[in-house]
Structure formats: C-alpha cells, structure tokens
Short mmCIF file of C-alpha atoms in Angstrom, two decimals:
data_model
loop_
_atom_site.label_atom_id
_atom_site.label_comp_id
_atom_site.label_asym_id
_atom_site.label_seq_id
_atom_site.Cartn_x
_atom_site.Cartn_y
_atom_site.Cartn_z
CA VAL A 1230 -3.38 -31.90 -8.67
CA ALA A 1231 -3.56 -29.98 -5.38
CA PHE A 1232 -4.77 -33.01 -3.49
CA HIS A 1233 -1.69 -35.07 -4.46
CA SER A 1234 -0.08 -33.42 -1.40
CA CYS A 1235 -2.72 -34.86 0.97
CA GLN A 1236 -0.43 -37.71 1.96
CA GLU A 1237 2.35 -35.30 2.96
CA THR A 1238 -0.22 -33.22 4.86
CA ALA A 1239 -1.41 -36.27 6.78
CA ALA A 1240 2.17 -37.31 7.55
CA GLY A 1241 2.96 -33.78 8.75
CA ILE A 1242 -0.05 -33.82 11.09
CA VAL A 1243 1.06 -37.15 12.58
CA CYS A 1244 4.58 -35.80 13.13
CA ALA A 1245 3.19 -32.61 14.71
CA ILE A 1246 1.19 -34.69 17.20
CA GLU A 1247 4.12 -37.00 17.96
CA TYR A 1248 6.49 -34.08 18.61
CA GLY A 1249 3.95 -32.24 20.77
CA ILE A 1250 3.25 -29.35 18.40
CA LEU A 1251 -0.46 -30.12 18.65
CA ASN A 1252 -0.99 -30.59 22.37
CA SER A 1253 -4.70 -30.12 23.04
CA VAL A 1254 -7.21 -32.91 22.54
CA PRO A 1255 -9.59 -30.80 20.38
CA GLU A 1256 -6.70 -29.88 18.10
CA LYS A 1257 -5.70 -33.54 17.72
CA ILE A 1258 -9.29 -34.63 17.09
CA TYR A 1259 -9.82 -31.92 14.53
CA TYR A 1260 -6.62 -32.59 12.64
CA PHE A 1261 -7.31 -36.32 12.60
CA VAL A 1262 -10.67 -35.49 10.99
CA VAL A 1263 -8.90 -33.27 8.46
CA MET A 1264 -6.38 -36.02 7.77
CA GLU A 1265 -9.14 -38.56 7.17
CA ALA A 1266 -10.90 -36.16 4.80
CA CYS A 1267 -7.66 -35.57 2.87
CA MET A 1268 -7.03 -39.31 2.57
CA SER A 1269 -10.57 -39.88 1.30
CA VAL A 1270 -10.16 -37.27 -1.43
CA GLU A 1271 -6.70 -38.59 -2.27
CA LYS A 1272 -8.11 -42.05 -2.98
CA GLU A 1273 -10.47 -40.59 -5.57
CA VAL A 1274 -7.61 -38.61 -7.10
CA GLU A 1275 -5.48 -41.77 -7.30
CA ARG A 1276 -8.30 -43.56 -9.12
CA VAL A 1277 -8.43 -40.71 -11.64
CA GLY A 1278 -4.66 -40.85 -12.10
CA THR A 1279 -4.72 -44.62 -12.63
CA LYS A 1280 -7.54 -44.41 -15.18
CA LEU A 1281 -5.81 -41.54 -16.95
CA ASP A 1282 -2.58 -43.54 -17.25
CA ASN A 1283 -4.49 -46.58 -18.53
CA LEU A 1284 -6.41 -44.46 -21.03
CA LYS A 1285 -3.21 -42.87 -22.28
CA GLY A 1286 -1.52 -46.25 -22.72
CA ASN A 1287 -4.51 -47.83 -24.43
CA MET A 1288 -4.92 -44.85 -26.76
CA GLU A 1289 -1.28 -44.95 -27.80
CA VAL A 1290 -1.33 -48.71 -28.42
CA GLY A 1291 -4.72 -48.64 -30.18
CA ILE A 1292 -3.83 -45.70 -32.42
CA ASP A 1293 -0.48 -47.26 -33.36
CA GLU A 1294 -2.20 -50.55 -34.22
CA GLN A 1295 -4.83 -48.81 -36.37
CA ILE A 1296 -2.21 -46.73 -38.18
CA ALA A 1297 -0.24 -49.88 -38.91
CA ALA A 1298 -3.39 -51.69 -40.16
CA ILE A 1299 -4.36 -48.77 -42.44
CA GLU A 1300 -0.84 -48.52 -43.84
CA LYS A 1301 -0.83 -52.28 -44.55
CA LEU A 1302 -4.23 -51.95 -46.25
CA GLN A 1303 -2.84 -49.16 -48.43
CA ARG A 1304 0.09 -51.31 -49.49
CA ASP A 1305 -2.14 -54.30 -50.24
CA LEU A 1306 -4.55 -52.19 -52.27
CA ALA A 1307 -1.65 -50.64 -54.18
CA GLU A 1308 -0.21 -54.07 -55.08
CA GLU A 1309 -3.54 -55.51 -56.22
CA SER A 1310 -4.52 -52.35 -58.15
CA GLU A 1311 -1.77 -53.10 -60.65
CA SER A 1312 -3.92 -55.89 -62.11
CA GLY A 1313 -6.82 -53.52 -62.91
CA PRO A 1314 -8.71 -50.35 -61.89
CA ASN A 1315 -11.73 -52.17 -60.42
CA ILE A 1316 -11.90 -53.13 -56.70
CA SER A 1317 -12.24 -56.84 -56.17
CA SER A 1318 -14.38 -58.55 -53.55
CA ASP A 1319 -11.25 -59.49 -51.58
CA GLN A 1320 -10.22 -55.87 -51.44
CA MET A 1321 -13.69 -54.86 -50.23
CA ASP A 1322 -13.46 -57.48 -47.48
CA MET A 1323 -10.07 -56.12 -46.44
CA VAL A 1324 -11.47 -52.55 -46.23
CA ARG A 1325 -14.50 -53.67 -44.23
CA GLN A 1326 -12.32 -55.64 -41.79
CA VAL A 1327 -9.97 -52.68 -41.16
CA SER A 1328 -12.95 -50.34 -40.80
CA ARG A 1329 -14.52 -52.62 -38.20
CA GLU A 1330 -11.25 -52.72 -36.23
CA VAL A 1331 -10.93 -48.93 -36.31
CA ASN A 1332 -14.53 -48.44 -35.14
CA LYS A 1333 -14.03 -50.99 -32.39
CA SER A 1334 -10.88 -49.23 -31.16
CA VAL A 1335 -12.52 -45.76 -31.25
CA THR A 1336 -15.56 -47.05 -29.35
CA SER A 1337 -13.30 -48.59 -26.69
CA ILE A 1338 -11.36 -45.33 -26.26
CA ALA A 1339 -14.60 -43.28 -26.04
CA THR A 1340 -15.95 -45.63 -23.35
CA GLU A 1341 -12.79 -45.33 -21.27
CA HIS A 1342 -12.91 -41.54 -21.74
CA ARG A 1343 -16.48 -41.42 -20.39
CA ASP A 1344 -15.42 -43.49 -17.38
CA LEU A 1345 -12.58 -41.02 -16.75
CA HIS A 1346 -15.03 -38.09 -16.69
CA SER A 1347 -17.17 -40.01 -14.20
CA SER A 1348 -14.16 -40.49 -11.92
CA VAL A 1349 -13.24 -36.80 -12.16
CA SER A 1350 -16.74 -35.81 -11.07
CA LYS A 1351 -16.41 -38.13 -8.08
CA VAL A 1352 -13.39 -36.12 -6.91
CA GLY A 1353 -15.51 -32.96 -6.74
CA LYS A 1354 -18.23 -34.81 -4.87
CA ALA A 1355 -15.64 -36.19 -2.41
CA ILE A 1356 -14.35 -32.66 -1.76
CA ASP A 1357 -17.87 -31.37 -1.15
CA ARG A 1358 -18.63 -34.32 1.09
CA ASN A 1359 -15.49 -34.14 3.23
CA PHE A 1360 -14.87 -30.38 3.36
CA VAL A 1361 -18.14 -28.72 4.28
CA SER A 1362 -17.61 -25.04 5.19
CA ASP A 1363 -20.50 -23.49 7.05
CA PHE A 1364 -19.50 -19.84 6.82
CA ASP A 1365 -22.68 -18.71 8.57
CA SER A 1366 -21.54 -20.43 11.75
CA THR A 1367 -18.75 -17.86 12.19
CA SER A 1368 -21.05 -14.83 12.00
CA ARG A 1369 -23.00 -13.07 14.71
CA GLU A 1370 -26.44 -11.82 13.82
CA ASP A 1371 -26.35 -9.00 16.36
CA VAL A 1372 -23.32 -7.32 14.76
CA PHE A 1373 -25.34 -5.52 12.07
CA SER A 1374 -28.75 -5.55 13.72
CA GLY A 1375 -30.37 -2.21 14.47
CA PRO A 1376 -31.01 0.90 12.35
CA SER A 1377 -27.82 2.69 13.40
CA LYS A 1378 -25.57 -0.23 12.47
CA GLU A 1379 -27.31 -0.80 9.15
CA HIS A 1380 -26.93 2.92 8.42
CA LEU A 1381 -23.20 2.73 9.25
CA LEU A 1382 -22.72 -0.33 7.02
CA THR A 1383 -24.47 1.41 4.13
CA GLU A 1384 -22.21 4.46 4.56
CA VAL A 1385 -19.11 2.25 4.44
CA ILE A 1386 -20.34 0.66 1.21
CA LEU A 1387 -21.13 4.09 -0.27
CA GLN A 1388 -17.67 5.38 0.59
CA HIS A 1389 -16.09 2.31 -1.03
CA LEU A 1390 -18.11 2.79 -4.22
CA CYS A 1391 -17.10 6.45 -4.37
CA ARG A 1392 -13.44 5.55 -3.85
CA GLU A 1393 -13.65 3.10 -6.75
CA GLY A 1394 -15.34 5.66 -8.99
CA ARG A 1395 -18.64 3.70 -9.13
CA LEU A 1396 -20.72 6.82 -8.77
CA ASN A 1397 -23.73 5.48 -10.69
CA ILE A 1398 -24.00 2.53 -8.31
CA SER A 1399 -23.51 4.79 -5.27
CA ASP A 1400 -26.29 7.10 -6.51
CA ALA A 1401 -28.67 4.15 -6.84
CA LEU A 1402 -27.76 2.90 -3.35
CA THR A 1403 -28.19 6.41 -1.94
CA ARG A 1404 -31.73 6.63 -3.35
CA GLU A 1405 -32.73 3.16 -2.20
CA SER A 1406 -31.25 3.52 1.31
CA GLY A 1407 -32.53 7.05 1.84
CA ILE A 1408 -29.11 8.38 2.90
CA THR A 1409 -29.20 11.77 1.21
CA GLU A 1410 -26.51 13.49 3.27
CA TYR A 1411 -23.77 11.46 1.57
CA GLN A 1412 -24.34 12.99 -1.87
CA ALA A 1413 -22.36 16.13 -0.96
CA GLN A 1414 -19.32 13.97 -0.17
CA GLN A 1415 -19.13 12.43 -3.65
CA GLU A 1416 -17.54 15.44 -5.37
CA PRO A 1417 -14.04 15.05 -3.81
CA PHE A 1418 -14.02 11.36 -4.77
CA LEU A 1419 -15.05 12.24 -8.32
CA GLU A 1420 -12.08 14.59 -8.70
CA LEU A 1421 -9.77 12.06 -7.02
CA ASN A 1422 -10.75 9.27 -9.44
CA GLN A 1423 -10.39 11.55 -12.46
CA ILE A 1424 -6.82 12.39 -11.41
CA LEU A 1425 -5.98 8.72 -10.83
CA GLU A 1426 -7.30 7.81 -14.28
CA ALA A 1427 -5.19 10.61 -15.76
CA LEU A 1428 -2.08 9.28 -13.99
CA LYS A 1429 -2.77 5.81 -15.38
CA ALA A 1430 -2.79 7.42 -18.85
CA HIS A 1431 0.52 9.21 -17.97
CA ASP A 1432 -1.23 12.59 -17.98
CA LEU A 1433 0.30 14.74 -15.23
CA GLY A 1434 -1.73 17.92 -15.83
CA PRO A 1435 -4.70 17.28 -13.48
CA ALA A 1436 -2.44 16.03 -10.68
CA LEU A 1437 -0.11 19.04 -10.91
CA ASP A 1438 -3.08 21.42 -10.86
CA TRP A 1439 -4.48 19.65 -7.77
CA VAL A 1440 -1.10 19.77 -6.01
CA ALA A 1441 -0.70 23.50 -6.73
CA LYS A 1442 -4.18 24.17 -5.35
CA ASN A 1443 -3.53 22.16 -2.16
CA ARG A 1444 0.19 22.94 -1.68
CA GLU A 1445 -0.18 24.51 1.76
CA ALA A 1446 -2.23 21.62 3.14
CA LEU A 1447 0.15 19.08 1.60
CA ASN A 1448 3.12 20.76 3.26
CA MET A 1449 1.41 20.08 6.59
CA TRP A 1450 0.43 16.46 5.82
CA GLY A 1451 3.36 15.48 3.58
CA THR A 1452 5.99 12.87 4.28
CA THR A 1453 9.38 14.47 3.59
CA LEU A 1454 11.05 16.21 6.54
CA LEU A 1455 12.56 19.64 5.91
CA PHE A 1456 15.20 20.77 8.43
CA SER A 1457 15.57 24.52 8.75
CA GLN A 1458 16.89 27.18 11.09
CA VAL A 1459 14.30 29.36 12.82
CA GLY A 1460 15.56 31.99 15.27
CA GLY A 1461 18.93 30.28 15.58
CA ARG A 1462 17.32 26.97 16.52
CA GLN A 1463 16.93 23.89 14.32
CA SER A 1464 13.30 23.00 13.64
CA VAL A 1465 11.48 20.41 11.58
CA GLN A 1466 8.78 21.25 9.09
CA GLN A 1467 6.62 18.95 6.99
CA LYS A 1468 6.99 19.20 3.23
CA SER A 1469 5.13 17.01 0.76
CA SER A 1470 7.21 14.98 -1.71
CA LEU A 1471 4.24 14.41 -4.02
CA GLU A 1472 4.79 17.58 -6.06
CA LEU A 1473 8.46 16.74 -6.64
CA LYS A 1474 7.57 13.22 -7.74
CA LEU A 1475 5.10 14.58 -10.28
CA HIS A 1476 7.67 17.02 -11.68
CA LYS A 1477 10.19 14.17 -11.66
CA LEU A 1478 7.99 12.08 -13.95
CA LYS A 1479 7.65 14.99 -16.39
CA PHE A 1480 11.41 15.67 -16.26
CA VAL A 1481 12.29 12.02 -16.93
CA ASP A 1482 9.80 11.87 -19.79
CA LEU A 1483 11.57 14.83 -21.45
CA LEU A 1484 14.96 13.13 -21.02
CA LYS A 1485 13.57 9.91 -22.48
CA LYS A 1486 12.50 11.81 -25.60
CA GLY A 1487 16.00 13.30 -25.90
CA SER A 1488 14.87 16.88 -25.19
CA LYS A 1489 17.86 17.72 -22.98
CA MET A 1490 17.58 21.52 -23.11
CA GLU A 1491 13.84 21.42 -22.58
CA ALA A 1492 14.38 19.16 -19.54
CA ILE A 1493 16.98 21.58 -18.13
CA MET A 1494 14.62 24.51 -18.57
CA TYR A 1495 11.84 22.54 -16.88
CA ALA A 1496 14.16 21.74 -13.96
CA ARG A 1497 15.20 25.39 -13.57
CA GLN A 1498 11.57 26.39 -13.49
CA ASN A 1499 10.24 23.78 -11.04
CA PHE A 1500 13.07 22.26 -8.97
CA PRO A 1501 14.50 25.25 -6.99
CA SER A 1502 11.72 25.16 -4.39
CA PHE A 1503 12.61 21.53 -3.57
CA VAL A 1504 16.37 21.99 -3.09
CA TYR A 1505 16.12 22.51 0.67
CA GLY A 1506 15.12 19.23 2.29
CA GLN A 1507 15.17 17.13 -0.92
CA GLU A 1508 18.47 18.16 -2.43
CA ARG A 1509 19.68 14.57 -2.91
CA GLU A 1510 16.68 13.73 -5.07
CA VAL A 1511 17.21 16.88 -7.14
CA GLN A 1512 20.94 16.19 -7.51
CA SER A 1513 20.22 12.65 -8.72
CA LEU A 1514 17.75 13.91 -11.30
CA MET A 1515 20.18 16.51 -12.63
CA GLY A 1516 22.86 13.81 -12.98
CA ALA A 1517 20.55 11.93 -15.34
CA VAL A 1518 20.79 14.83 -17.84
CA MET A 1519 24.10 13.37 -19.10
CA TYR A 1520 22.25 10.31 -20.43
CA SER A 1521 19.29 11.86 -22.23
CA GLY A 1522 17.71 9.93 -25.09
CA SER A 1523 18.13 6.20 -25.66
CA ALA A 1524 21.24 6.07 -23.45
CA LEU A 1525 19.15 6.72 -20.33
CA GLU A 1526 17.80 3.15 -20.18
CA GLN A 1527 21.31 1.62 -19.98
CA SER A 1528 22.67 4.29 -17.63
CA PRO A 1529 22.94 4.23 -13.82
CA TYR A 1530 19.65 6.17 -13.87
CA GLY A 1531 17.76 3.52 -15.82
CA HIS A 1532 15.53 2.84 -12.81
CA LEU A 1533 13.86 6.22 -13.42
CA LEU A 1534 12.15 4.71 -16.47
CA SER A 1535 10.54 1.91 -14.46
CA PRO A 1536 6.72 1.77 -14.70
CA ALA A 1537 6.74 1.36 -10.92
CA GLN A 1538 7.58 5.08 -10.65
CA TRP A 1539 4.11 5.95 -11.95
CA GLN A 1540 2.39 3.48 -9.64
CA GLU A 1541 4.32 4.74 -6.61
CA THR A 1542 3.36 8.32 -7.45
CA ALA A 1543 -0.29 7.33 -7.87
CA ASP A 1544 -0.21 5.57 -4.48
CA LEU A 1545 1.40 8.63 -2.87
CA PHE A 1546 -1.25 10.89 -4.41
CA LEU A 1547 -4.02 8.62 -3.11
CA ARG A 1548 -2.52 8.62 0.37
CA ASP A 1549 -2.07 12.39 0.54
CA ALA A 1550 -5.49 13.07 -0.99
CA CYS A 1551 -7.20 10.77 1.50
CA ALA A 1552 -5.24 12.42 4.33
CA LEU A 1553 -6.59 15.83 3.28
CA LEU A 1554 -10.11 14.37 3.23
CA GLY A 1555 -9.59 12.89 6.70
CA LEU A 1556 -9.79 9.33 5.36
CA SER A 1557 -7.54 6.30 5.42
CA MET A 1558 -5.60 5.43 2.27
CA GLU A 1559 -7.34 2.07 1.94
CA SER A 1560 -11.06 1.54 1.84
CA PRO A 1561 -12.36 0.35 5.24
CA LEU A 1562 -14.59 -2.14 3.44
CA THR A 1563 -11.62 -3.58 1.52
CA VAL A 1564 -9.55 -3.88 4.69
CA ALA A 1565 -12.40 -5.57 6.59
CA VAL A 1566 -13.13 -8.05 3.78
CA ASN A 1567 -9.45 -8.93 3.29
CA ALA A 1568 -8.96 -9.39 7.04
CA GLY A 1569 -12.09 -11.57 7.17
CA CYS A 1570 -10.80 -13.77 4.34
CA VAL A 1571 -7.53 -14.29 6.22
CA ALA A 1572 -9.30 -15.03 9.50
CA LEU A 1573 -12.12 -17.19 8.12
CA PRO A 1574 -10.23 -20.54 7.93
CA ALA A 1575 -9.07 -20.22 11.55
CA LEU A 1576 -12.57 -19.22 12.67
CA LEU A 1577 -14.11 -22.22 10.89
CA ASN A 1578 -11.59 -24.54 12.54
CA ILE A 1579 -12.15 -23.25 16.07
CA LYS A 1580 -15.94 -23.19 15.56
CA GLN A 1581 -15.98 -26.88 14.63
CA VAL A 1582 -13.78 -27.76 17.60
CA MET A 1583 -16.01 -25.76 19.97
CA GLN A 1584 -19.12 -27.48 18.62
CA GLN A 1585 -17.52 -30.88 19.17
CA ARG A 1586 -16.61 -29.90 22.73
CA GLN A 1587 -20.09 -28.41 23.24
CA VAL A 1588 -18.74 -25.03 24.36
CA SER A 1589 -20.13 -22.95 21.49
CA ALA A 1590 -21.67 -20.48 23.97
CA VAL A 1591 -18.18 -19.11 24.61
CA TRP A 1592 -18.25 -17.65 21.10
CA ASN A 1593 -20.90 -15.06 21.99
CA ALA A 1594 -19.97 -14.64 25.65
CA LYS A 1595 -17.65 -11.66 25.01
CA ASP A 1596 -17.33 -8.93 22.43
CA GLU A 1597 -14.13 -10.50 21.06
CA LEU A 1598 -12.95 -13.56 19.16
CA PRO A 1599 -12.28 -16.75 21.15
CA ILE A 1600 -8.74 -16.98 19.75
CA GLU A 1601 -6.06 -14.56 18.60
CA ILE A 1602 -5.66 -14.51 14.81
CA GLU A 1603 -2.50 -13.22 13.14
CA LEU A 1604 -3.49 -11.11 10.13
CA GLY A 1605 0.02 -10.09 9.10
CA GLY A 1606 1.81 -6.77 9.09
CA ASP A 1607 -0.45 -5.26 6.42
CA CYS A 1608 -3.38 -5.25 8.85
CA ARG A 1609 -1.46 -3.81 11.78
CA TYR A 1610 -2.43 -0.16 12.18
CA HIS A 1611 -1.75 0.65 15.83
CA SER A 1612 0.22 -0.48 18.85
CA VAL A 1613 -1.01 -3.45 20.85
CA PHE A 1614 -0.35 -3.82 24.56
CA ALA A 1615 -0.59 -7.10 26.47
CA CYS A 1616 -0.64 -7.12 30.25
CA PRO A 1617 2.66 -8.59 31.50
CA ILE A 1618 0.88 -10.02 34.55
CA LEU A 1619 -2.22 -11.68 33.09
CA ARG A 1620 -0.71 -12.21 29.61
CA GLN A 1621 -3.88 -10.81 28.05
CA GLN A 1622 -4.33 -8.10 25.44
CA VAL A 1623 -5.92 -4.98 26.91
CA SER A 1624 -9.34 -3.83 25.73
CA ASP A 1625 -11.83 -1.03 26.36
CA ASN A 1626 -13.20 -2.94 29.33
CA ASN A 1627 -9.71 -3.76 30.61
CA PRO A 1628 -7.52 -0.76 29.71
CA PRO A 1629 -3.81 -0.34 30.52
CA MET A 1630 -3.03 1.49 33.78
CA LYS A 1631 0.23 3.33 34.59
CA LEU A 1632 1.44 2.97 38.14
CA VAL A 1633 3.17 5.74 40.07
CA CYS A 1634 6.53 4.03 39.53
CA GLY A 1635 5.99 4.11 35.73
CA HIS A 1636 5.25 0.43 35.11
CA VAL A 1637 2.09 -0.44 33.17
CA ILE A 1638 -0.33 -3.29 33.84
CA SER A 1639 -3.98 -3.94 32.99
CA ARG A 1640 -6.88 -2.80 35.17
CA ASP A 1641 -7.83 -6.42 35.99
CA ALA A 1642 -4.27 -7.12 37.15
CA LEU A 1643 -4.36 -3.95 39.24
CA ALA A 1644 -7.55 -5.14 40.95
CA LYS A 1645 -6.06 -8.57 41.66
CA LEU A 1646 -2.79 -7.20 43.08
CA ALA A 1647 -4.36 -4.44 45.21
CA GLN A 1648 -4.72 -5.12 48.94
CA GLY A 1649 -7.06 -2.46 50.20
CA HIS A 1650 -5.30 0.87 49.82
CA LYS A 1651 -1.89 -0.69 49.26
CA LEU A 1652 -0.32 -1.98 46.09
CA LYS A 1653 3.21 -3.27 45.63
CA CYS A 1654 4.45 -3.03 42.06
CA PRO A 1655 5.17 -6.52 40.69
CA TYR A 1656 8.33 -5.21 39.00
CA CYS A 1657 9.84 -2.95 41.64
CA PRO A 1658 9.50 -2.66 45.45
CA HIS A 1659 7.62 0.64 45.23
CA GLU A 1660 4.46 0.68 47.35
CA GLN A 1661 1.60 2.96 46.32
CA ASN A 1662 -2.12 3.56 46.47
CA PRO A 1663 -4.05 1.77 43.66
CA ALA A 1664 -6.20 4.89 43.27
CA ASP A 1665 -3.11 6.79 42.05
CA ALA A 1666 -2.88 4.62 38.92
CA ARG A 1667 -3.87 6.41 35.73
CA GLN A 1668 -5.31 5.00 32.52
CA ILE A 1669 -3.09 5.50 29.49
CA PHE A 1670 -4.00 5.59 25.82
CA PHE A 1671 -1.87 4.33 22.92
#
C-alpha cells in the first residue's frame, strides 16, 4: 500500500528539479535513481492490484454461479423426490455434474490465489533489489577501536542497563567485560527503578520517603523559583516542585474517594511549606475541595484526575534524581541510537552520492560529518555558534574568538582577516591587535 504513492514521489522529484529545489548534479542523479527504483516497485504493486481485482471478480461470479447451480439442483431433487424415496440415475447424473462444476470453480480460484501470492513475493524482491541499504558504509571503524574507547562504550551500555532496571544483564556484562568498578554505582539505579515502579502502581510512599531524605539537595537542583526578601533585598532561591506534585497526587486521590475532611487534614499537614513560591498551585488545589467525590471529574478541576499527572510526576522524579546523581535525564545510549536512526537515511544518501562522484575520501578526512543533519529540537542540548564570516559552525579546532570591540568570529576567520599585527573588525571600524582576541566558551 505504501508504494502506491511512488508515482506522486516521482512527480514531486521532477517538479523539484524543474523549479531549482534540487540544484546540484549529484542530487539530481541520486533522485533520478530513487525515482526509477520507486517506479520499478510500483509496477509490481500494480500487477498485484490488478490480479487481486481479477481474483475478487472471478470469485464473486464463480461463487454466485455455484450457489445458483446448487439451489437449482435442490429444487430439481425436491420435485423428483415426490415420485419416490429412491434416487434415480438421472438425479445421480445431475449431482455429479454440479459437483464437477463446483470442483472446477474451486480449482480455478485456488490457482489464481497461488498466482497472487507469487506476485506479492515479487514485490518484496523488487524492494530488496532496488533499495539496497549498506549501513556499514556509513560507519567508521576507528570510532570504537582501542581499549579506552571499548571500555567507554561498555560503561555506556552498563549505565543504560542500570537505568532500565536490567541489573541481571548488567551484572553478566560486568563479569564478562571485567569492569568491576561499576558495581558500586548500581545501588542508586536500583532504588531509582524501585521508586519508578511504585509510581506506576500509584504507590507514593517510596517516592515521598526519597524526597524527604533528599529535600535539601532537591531545593538546590529543583525547578520552581522562590522569591524572598533577604536583608531588605529581593533574592531568588531554588525550590523543588517534585515534593508538592507528589503530595498533590495523594491529595487528589483523597478527593476522588470523597474523603473531603481527610483531604483537608492532609493539606494542612503538608501544604504550608509550599505556600511561598507555589501559592497559586496550592490555591488551585484547595479550590478543588468543593468538588470532592464523583463531582470532581465534571468540575473545572477535572484535569487533576488525568493519568498524565502521574506520568509527568514520574518524569520529574527521574529528572531530579538523575540531576542529583550527576547524570542526564535520558540515557546517553538511547539519545545516540535515536539520533543515529534519524541521521542514517541522510548519511546513506550522501554516501551513495559521494561514491558515485568518487570523493568518498572526504568522509574520513575530518572528524565531522560531510553534511549538516537536522535532528530536531529534542536532540538540541546546547547553543550552536556559526561564524558570520565563513558561515561555518565552530568546533574544537576552530573555536569562537571575541574581538576587543565585542564582536565574535571564528579563529580561522580571524587568521584570514589579520594583516600582521593589525585587524579591522568586519562589523565596525575598530582596529585592534589580533593577539588581543580571546576564545569564548558557550
């Protein structure tokens, strides 16, 4: 079904070339190859569609004819049976004739059905023949070569297994790889996974105990800003919202059960410490008390019963817990694999074009990809600076440099613009010594 859009894809490629969207010769050559491959697969799909339509039509006609013949035989047998209980030779001939016609029709339908399966298998073969993906061509063997890199890769895998709670597998990998120093780091992940499993089961006890034990650290790493007055001056302190969200889930659960007074007592016991800095959240929760019981779902506070509240709290717990452990919220292995899956199609395309142009050596010439690949906002973790002069993204070998006047360019641009001990800023008339430029870090 997916390849029924091949014709539109081919037409879109032709329009892109005609309107100048695809300007380079390698791009045009590659997309013409893709278009030809799509058309080849589409022909096989059209054959399958034609045979399927023919089979459907023949089956409907054949079945209707056989039903009509059997019904006529029933009527004839019923009329002749009035003369006596025994079956005559004419009746036997009629039964044999109808039976032969039914068998002939069934055999014909089975033959067409086998031919259809043969055509379907040809579609798969056409896809394999026209869309050959050599994933190994996009890899570099030197990336993971060497004991130190293999050790680092194993540690990343071990950390991922611990994050996912696969401690048995991580223990086996630890023994086989000989990395014994990682065993001491498994205990925090064990506790973390136990709390996450408890949250999935709507058990808040372990999470509340963990929050109480790590309250001071969470107040430093938390996300909610608390404005306060210190010595007559306004200051900003960090206060974690995780503890309030956990108490919020317990409070809403009590309201859902209709235990209004118990919910009020729970709020008096646990909410006062969150009034300063998160008073709006507390006020909203106390307003929900008016709709305790079954009325809460249809009230303006019905969103508090959403299952997403539990998932958001679990995600917040995971983020804060990883922050206390000095780790990122997401597994580095998961991020790398997901980014690789997004980038792989583009890498395969450019690799094939480079091989056709016989410039494959460019791939390994630098410690960077030959093209820029957009991975989306989810994979953007830090600021990126591109030199306004050379229009190139800065790197460790070509870092950004701040001039005396405050403008920033890359080191390569600085070297090109410098004339001995003089440099004129490309953005303002300020003249300066290139040696006065300082490297900056984002």
